[in-house]
Amino acid sequence: MNRAGRRRDRRGRKAGQAARRRELISRSVHSAEQCLRDRDYGTAYAHFLLVLSLAPELKEDFKETFQYALFKWAEELYALNRSEDMFNCYEQALELFPSDDVICNSMGEQLFRLGFRDEAAGYFYKAVKLNPNSADAKENFYRVANWLVERWHFVMLNDVKRNLMFKKAIENAVHAGCKTVLDIGTGTGILSMFAKSAGAPYVYACELSKTMFDLACEVVAANHMEGKIRLLHMKSHDLRVPKHIPEKVSLVVTETVDAGLFGEGIVETLIHAWKNLLLEPKPKDGSCDRYGRVIPAGAVVYGMVVECPEIRRHHRVFVSEVAGVNIEGAVQFSSPVHCCHKSSEVNEPYATEKMSRVSGGYKSLSQPFLALTVDFNSLEDLESIAAGKSCRISVLAQEQGQLDCFITWFVLHLDEEHNLSTGPSEETCWEQAVFPIQNLPADGYTVNRGDTVVLDVHCPDCYLRLDLVTVIRAGDGDMSSDGTSLENEADLCDALAGLHTTHQKDSEQELCILEPSEIAMLNNVIYHENFKTAISKVLSSLDPGQNGSFRNESPAASPEDPLYILDVTEGFSILPLIAAQLGRVKSYSSVEEKQHYVALERLLERNCVSKDSLEFWLNQLDANDDVLQRPKSDKLWSIIILDVIEPCGLIRQEVMEKCAIARCLLQSGGKIFPQCVVIHGLLVESNTLLQESAVQGTEPTLGFTIAPSINQFKVPVHVFLNLSTLPCVPLSDPVELLRLDLMNPYSNHCSLATEVKVKICKSGLVTAIPFWYHLHLVEDIHLDTSSAMSHWKQAAFVLEEPLRVEEGKEILLGVHFQNSNVTMTLKEPS
Ligand code: 44T
């Protein structure tokens, strides 16, 4: 065959191939569509995958059908517990459509519901970046943005004093000769940029969070320093010289400290750095010109004995009777925040609180005492802390009060000249560490002037801990006239050394560890009494003795039949017990944890309530059953208690979605509690909320451009607010914003919008709209989520654009409610 012939032949073969390809594609499309009609989504998905890899030009045409097949198939795989296969499908789909926000968002949703929150957050973020107008992706992103970039980053970056101190200390070190700098836990890169601007020729930075690392790269580039700072996405412990950084450094800067100083692992981090990453420390005789040092150079931790009702009610169950239920004795309720019992897996070492903003305030019962000092430039010092050495301290009570907690704060000594304090009365962005005191006998919490509080300070597992040892009553020892103890401290400590007054729990008692919000709920007597009254009212309206007509629809019912009550509160709740005590009731608890279940059983016994009147609902259901079902195949519920508000102050979306089902499961005259949720709010000017929501321009960050990058992670709704202590100026009275009627089958809770006229009572700049809820149980009984004893915190919508308003004028507040998310807008009435 000549050359031309061979070419013709090749062309012919190619034409044949193309024809066969077209044939295959069209057959696959046909099969895929047939499978879709047959609802065989797995096969449909496989066919589409083949089609689109063979014919990428068809991607746009088939995008939506392909997505449909993917989502349907993913649902099936999820239901079959084949999540691995499901994620593989998503990954294949994203290879085909790498910039498709819908697939990206859906992948995030699947990850989220399987508990992979960080990964989910990454996909939601990507989806929003791909399509900033996607409402679904934005809503999902807002729910998780806090996991990606914690809110304190905004607060810290807005803290000019802190930024200036670090800047000056770093400048001093660089000017004194530190040429190689390593920034451990760089966050947005600000400390590295300080070092570079101060003239350090070699700056390295590491950051373990992927999101923060990406952000740091963006920030460094925005400040024209790319290539001048070497950024590493690594934990400092994994850094090797010369693999990652070419030589040991002369300066480590780090702010890997939390409210309890050591909680971000600074002790281990610096032990590793001194052994591997830093030049030798400066010798005593100063004979060496190349040595390593750390900013901050050290820290001093201070403590104080504090009375604080707000901390008490979140960490200690102090009521003995709740709406007729005796909760004393049978169960020992404890907070998960470190206390003396042994179940250490549930222990958190401390809580954190900005004491200046605690609702109801606090009272210092002692002077500040020195709890611990640490020299970050001494490997020996760091190692002795890591070894968990303990120190016993005696503190004199200067005021009479309740021994609710110890608090600690610290002064960071950046260098000889620059200090930062995180103290409770300081103008600072920092919170304090709180060590609640619990499990003392009921009369053991009162301290009097002159009493001595003895505590141990130590760092087992490198978390700071303060443990109460004992209280020496003033009467027990010799007191001088001014109330100070005459004994010297060393003698006292010796005398106490052998004394162990850990408060063993009564072996009769069952231990039940509750979240702080669950403890606050249990302490809220009014909450439970309101429920009790409301339940009684509904029950008596259903009682055939009082209203003979109510059960006409269910002929099988007789006066002996119990009334059924279901409580689907998240976590621990004694409402079913309160209901069971009302008689002729069968109540169902939906507690999931064994300890909750055991605690309820013990309380049932203690209160002599018949065992038959309380059941555990989840025991009656199969693993895959929906929680909302009839109590029995021929019975309906009289009351269903839904937990519609999260402790953080947001509406629980999944619960709102269940209302329609719940209504269908009610007998005639039965009720959902709450029957109605009313959102209340007011307009405020609050600089604090602005500071916590976004970096305010380049000024706080000393001229560096950080705001545009990190502000991509800002969210419109703030949660966990203490409205009563939020620094703000109210510009209007509280108003009713929106009413959600859970009993009305015709109202649509998925999407609602209203406009409310608001009278301005003070001129100012509206920056935010805090909101809370009234939960209506029966006509005249409601719960207020902003009340002083509430276990709920409040939320606030922060406006994108603050609006100036004039006293006496009216303003229109638009409230949009979609999938349980609230959006608000302000405008002048036309
Ligand atoms: N919270 C303060 C903690 N890192 C401050 O990934 C103060 C909290 C706070 N990277 C309210 C107010 C405030 N190697 O991005 C983080 C973290 C990273 C590391 C590499 C390591 N060995 C580590 C250790 C941590 O460092 C960054 C800062 S850590 C904590 C900062 C306003 N609530």
Short mmCIF file of N, CA and C in Angstrom, two decimals, residues 311-318 327 330-343 346-348 436-440 445 503-506 509-520 522-523 572 593 595-596 599:
data_model
loop_
_atom_site.label_atom_id
_atom_site.label_comp_id
_atom_site.label_asym_id
_atom_site.label_seq_id
_atom_site.Cartn_x
_atom_site.Cartn_y
_atom_site.Cartn_z
N ILE A 311 -21.68 31.14 87.10
CA ILE A 311 -20.84 29.94 86.97
C ILE A 311 -21.40 28.83 87.85
N ARG A 312 -21.88 29.21 89.02
CA ARG A 312 -22.47 28.20 89.92
C ARG A 312 -23.62 27.48 89.23
N ARG A 313 -24.52 28.23 88.62
CA ARG A 313 -25.72 27.57 88.09
C ARG A 313 -25.43 26.74 86.82
N HIS A 314 -24.25 26.93 86.24
CA HIS A 314 -23.88 26.11 85.08
C HIS A 314 -23.02 24.90 85.44
N HIS A 315 -22.51 24.87 86.67
CA HIS A 315 -21.57 23.78 86.98
C HIS A 315 -21.94 22.98 88.22
N ARG A 316 -23.06 23.32 88.84
CA ARG A 316 -23.39 22.63 90.07
C ARG A 316 -24.90 22.61 90.21
N VAL A 317 -25.48 21.43 90.39
CA VAL A 317 -26.93 21.36 90.60
C VAL A 317 -27.16 21.67 92.07
N PHE A 318 -27.81 22.81 92.34
CA PHE A 318 -27.99 23.20 93.74
C PHE A 318 -29.44 23.18 94.19
N ILE A 327 -34.71 15.80 93.63
CA ILE A 327 -33.53 15.37 92.86
C ILE A 327 -32.30 15.28 93.76
N ALA A 330 -30.26 10.78 95.24
CA ALA A 330 -30.19 9.57 94.43
C ALA A 330 -29.09 9.63 93.37
N VAL A 331 -28.88 10.79 92.84
CA VAL A 331 -27.93 10.95 91.74
C VAL A 331 -26.97 12.08 92.08
N GLN A 332 -25.70 11.87 91.75
CA GLN A 332 -24.77 12.99 91.89
C GLN A 332 -24.52 13.58 90.52
N PHE A 333 -25.08 14.77 90.30
CA PHE A 333 -24.87 15.44 89.02
C PHE A 333 -23.56 16.21 89.08
N SER A 334 -22.78 16.11 88.00
CA SER A 334 -21.49 16.81 87.96
C SER A 334 -21.30 17.51 86.63
N SER A 335 -20.51 18.56 86.67
CA SER A 335 -20.13 19.24 85.43
C SER A 335 -18.94 18.51 84.80
N PRO A 336 -18.83 18.52 83.48
CA PRO A 336 -17.68 17.85 82.84
C PRO A 336 -16.38 18.58 83.08
N VAL A 337 -16.45 19.79 83.60
CA VAL A 337 -15.23 20.55 83.82
C VAL A 337 -14.58 20.03 85.09
N HIS A 338 -13.31 19.79 84.96
CA HIS A 338 -12.53 19.05 85.96
C HIS A 338 -13.02 19.15 87.39
N CYS A 339 -13.24 18.00 87.96
CA CYS A 339 -13.51 17.95 89.40
C CYS A 339 -12.85 16.68 89.91
N CYS A 340 -13.06 16.37 91.17
CA CYS A 340 -12.20 15.34 91.76
C CYS A 340 -12.49 13.91 91.34
N HIS A 341 -13.68 13.64 90.79
CA HIS A 341 -13.96 12.23 90.50
C HIS A 341 -13.06 11.68 89.40
N LYS A 342 -13.06 10.36 89.31
CA LYS A 342 -12.02 9.71 88.53
C LYS A 342 -12.31 9.58 87.03
N SER A 343 -13.55 9.76 86.66
CA SER A 343 -13.89 9.49 85.25
C SER A 343 -13.25 10.57 84.36
N VAL A 346 -14.16 12.25 80.64
CA VAL A 346 -15.13 13.31 80.38
C VAL A 346 -14.67 14.66 80.92
N ASN A 347 -13.54 14.66 81.59
CA ASN A 347 -13.08 15.89 82.21
C ASN A 347 -12.52 16.89 81.22
N GLU A 348 -12.94 18.13 81.35
CA GLU A 348 -12.24 19.21 80.69
C GLU A 348 -11.52 19.93 81.81
N PRO A 436 -14.43 25.52 88.14
CA PRO A 436 -15.59 25.47 89.04
C PRO A 436 -15.32 24.52 90.20
N ILE A 437 -15.88 24.86 91.35
CA ILE A 437 -15.74 23.98 92.50
C ILE A 437 -17.04 23.24 92.68
N GLN A 438 -16.96 21.93 92.80
CA GLN A 438 -18.17 21.14 92.93
C GLN A 438 -17.94 19.97 93.87
N ASN A 439 -19.03 19.29 94.18
CA ASN A 439 -19.02 18.08 95.01
C ASN A 439 -18.59 18.30 96.45
N LEU A 440 -18.77 19.51 96.95
CA LEU A 440 -18.60 19.72 98.38
C LEU A 440 -19.95 19.41 99.03
N TYR A 445 -19.77 25.33 100.94
CA TYR A 445 -19.38 26.33 99.95
C TYR A 445 -19.19 27.74 100.53
N HIS A 503 -13.64 14.85 98.15
CA HIS A 503 -15.00 14.57 98.58
C HIS A 503 -15.54 13.41 97.80
N GLN A 504 -15.33 12.25 98.38
CA GLN A 504 -15.77 11.02 97.74
C GLN A 504 -17.28 11.05 97.56
N LYS A 505 -17.70 10.58 96.43
CA LYS A 505 -19.15 10.55 96.25
C LYS A 505 -19.72 9.38 97.04
N ASP A 506 -20.91 9.58 97.49
CA ASP A 506 -21.64 8.56 98.21
C ASP A 506 -21.77 7.35 97.30
N GLN A 509 -24.85 6.83 95.44
CA GLN A 509 -25.24 7.76 94.39
C GLN A 509 -24.72 7.35 93.03
N GLU A 510 -25.55 7.59 92.06
CA GLU A 510 -25.17 7.34 90.69
C GLU A 510 -24.57 8.63 90.15
N LEU A 511 -23.41 8.52 89.47
CA LEU A 511 -22.79 9.73 88.92
C LEU A 511 -23.39 10.03 87.55
N CYS A 512 -23.74 11.27 87.33
CA CYS A 512 -24.30 11.65 86.03
C CYS A 512 -23.68 12.98 85.63
N ILE A 513 -22.89 12.95 84.55
CA ILE A 513 -22.19 14.15 84.13
C ILE A 513 -23.01 14.88 83.07
N LEU A 514 -23.33 16.12 83.36
CA LEU A 514 -24.18 16.90 82.47
C LEU A 514 -23.41 18.08 81.89
N GLU A 515 -23.78 18.47 80.70
CA GLU A 515 -23.23 19.67 80.09
C GLU A 515 -23.65 20.89 80.92
N PRO A 516 -22.83 21.96 80.90
CA PRO A 516 -23.21 23.15 81.65
C PRO A 516 -24.63 23.65 81.34
N SER A 517 -25.05 23.59 80.08
CA SER A 517 -26.40 24.09 79.78
C SER A 517 -27.46 23.15 80.36
N GLU A 518 -27.15 21.86 80.45
CA GLU A 518 -28.11 20.92 81.06
C GLU A 518 -28.21 21.16 82.56
N ILE A 519 -27.07 21.50 83.18
CA ILE A 519 -27.08 21.80 84.61
C ILE A 519 -27.90 23.06 84.86
N ALA A 520 -27.68 24.08 84.02
CA ALA A 520 -28.44 25.33 84.18
C ALA A 520 -29.93 25.05 84.01
N LEU A 522 -31.53 22.27 84.71
CA LEU A 522 -32.00 21.56 85.90
C LEU A 522 -32.18 22.53 87.08
N ASN A 523 -31.32 23.54 87.14
CA ASN A 523 -31.42 24.52 88.21
C ASN A 523 -32.55 25.52 87.99
N PHE A 572 -30.19 15.56 78.55
CA PHE A 572 -30.90 15.17 79.76
C PHE A 572 -32.10 16.05 80.03
N GLU A 593 -28.07 8.65 76.35
CA GLU A 593 -26.90 8.17 77.08
C GLU A 593 -27.30 7.28 78.25
N GLN A 595 -25.91 6.94 81.15
CA GLN A 595 -25.91 7.61 82.46
C GLN A 595 -27.18 8.45 82.67
N HIS A 596 -27.73 8.99 81.60
CA HIS A 596 -28.97 9.77 81.71
C HIS A 596 -30.13 8.86 82.07
N ALA A 599 -29.83 7.65 85.58
CA ALA A 599 -30.18 8.73 86.51
C ALA A 599 -31.70 8.87 86.60
#
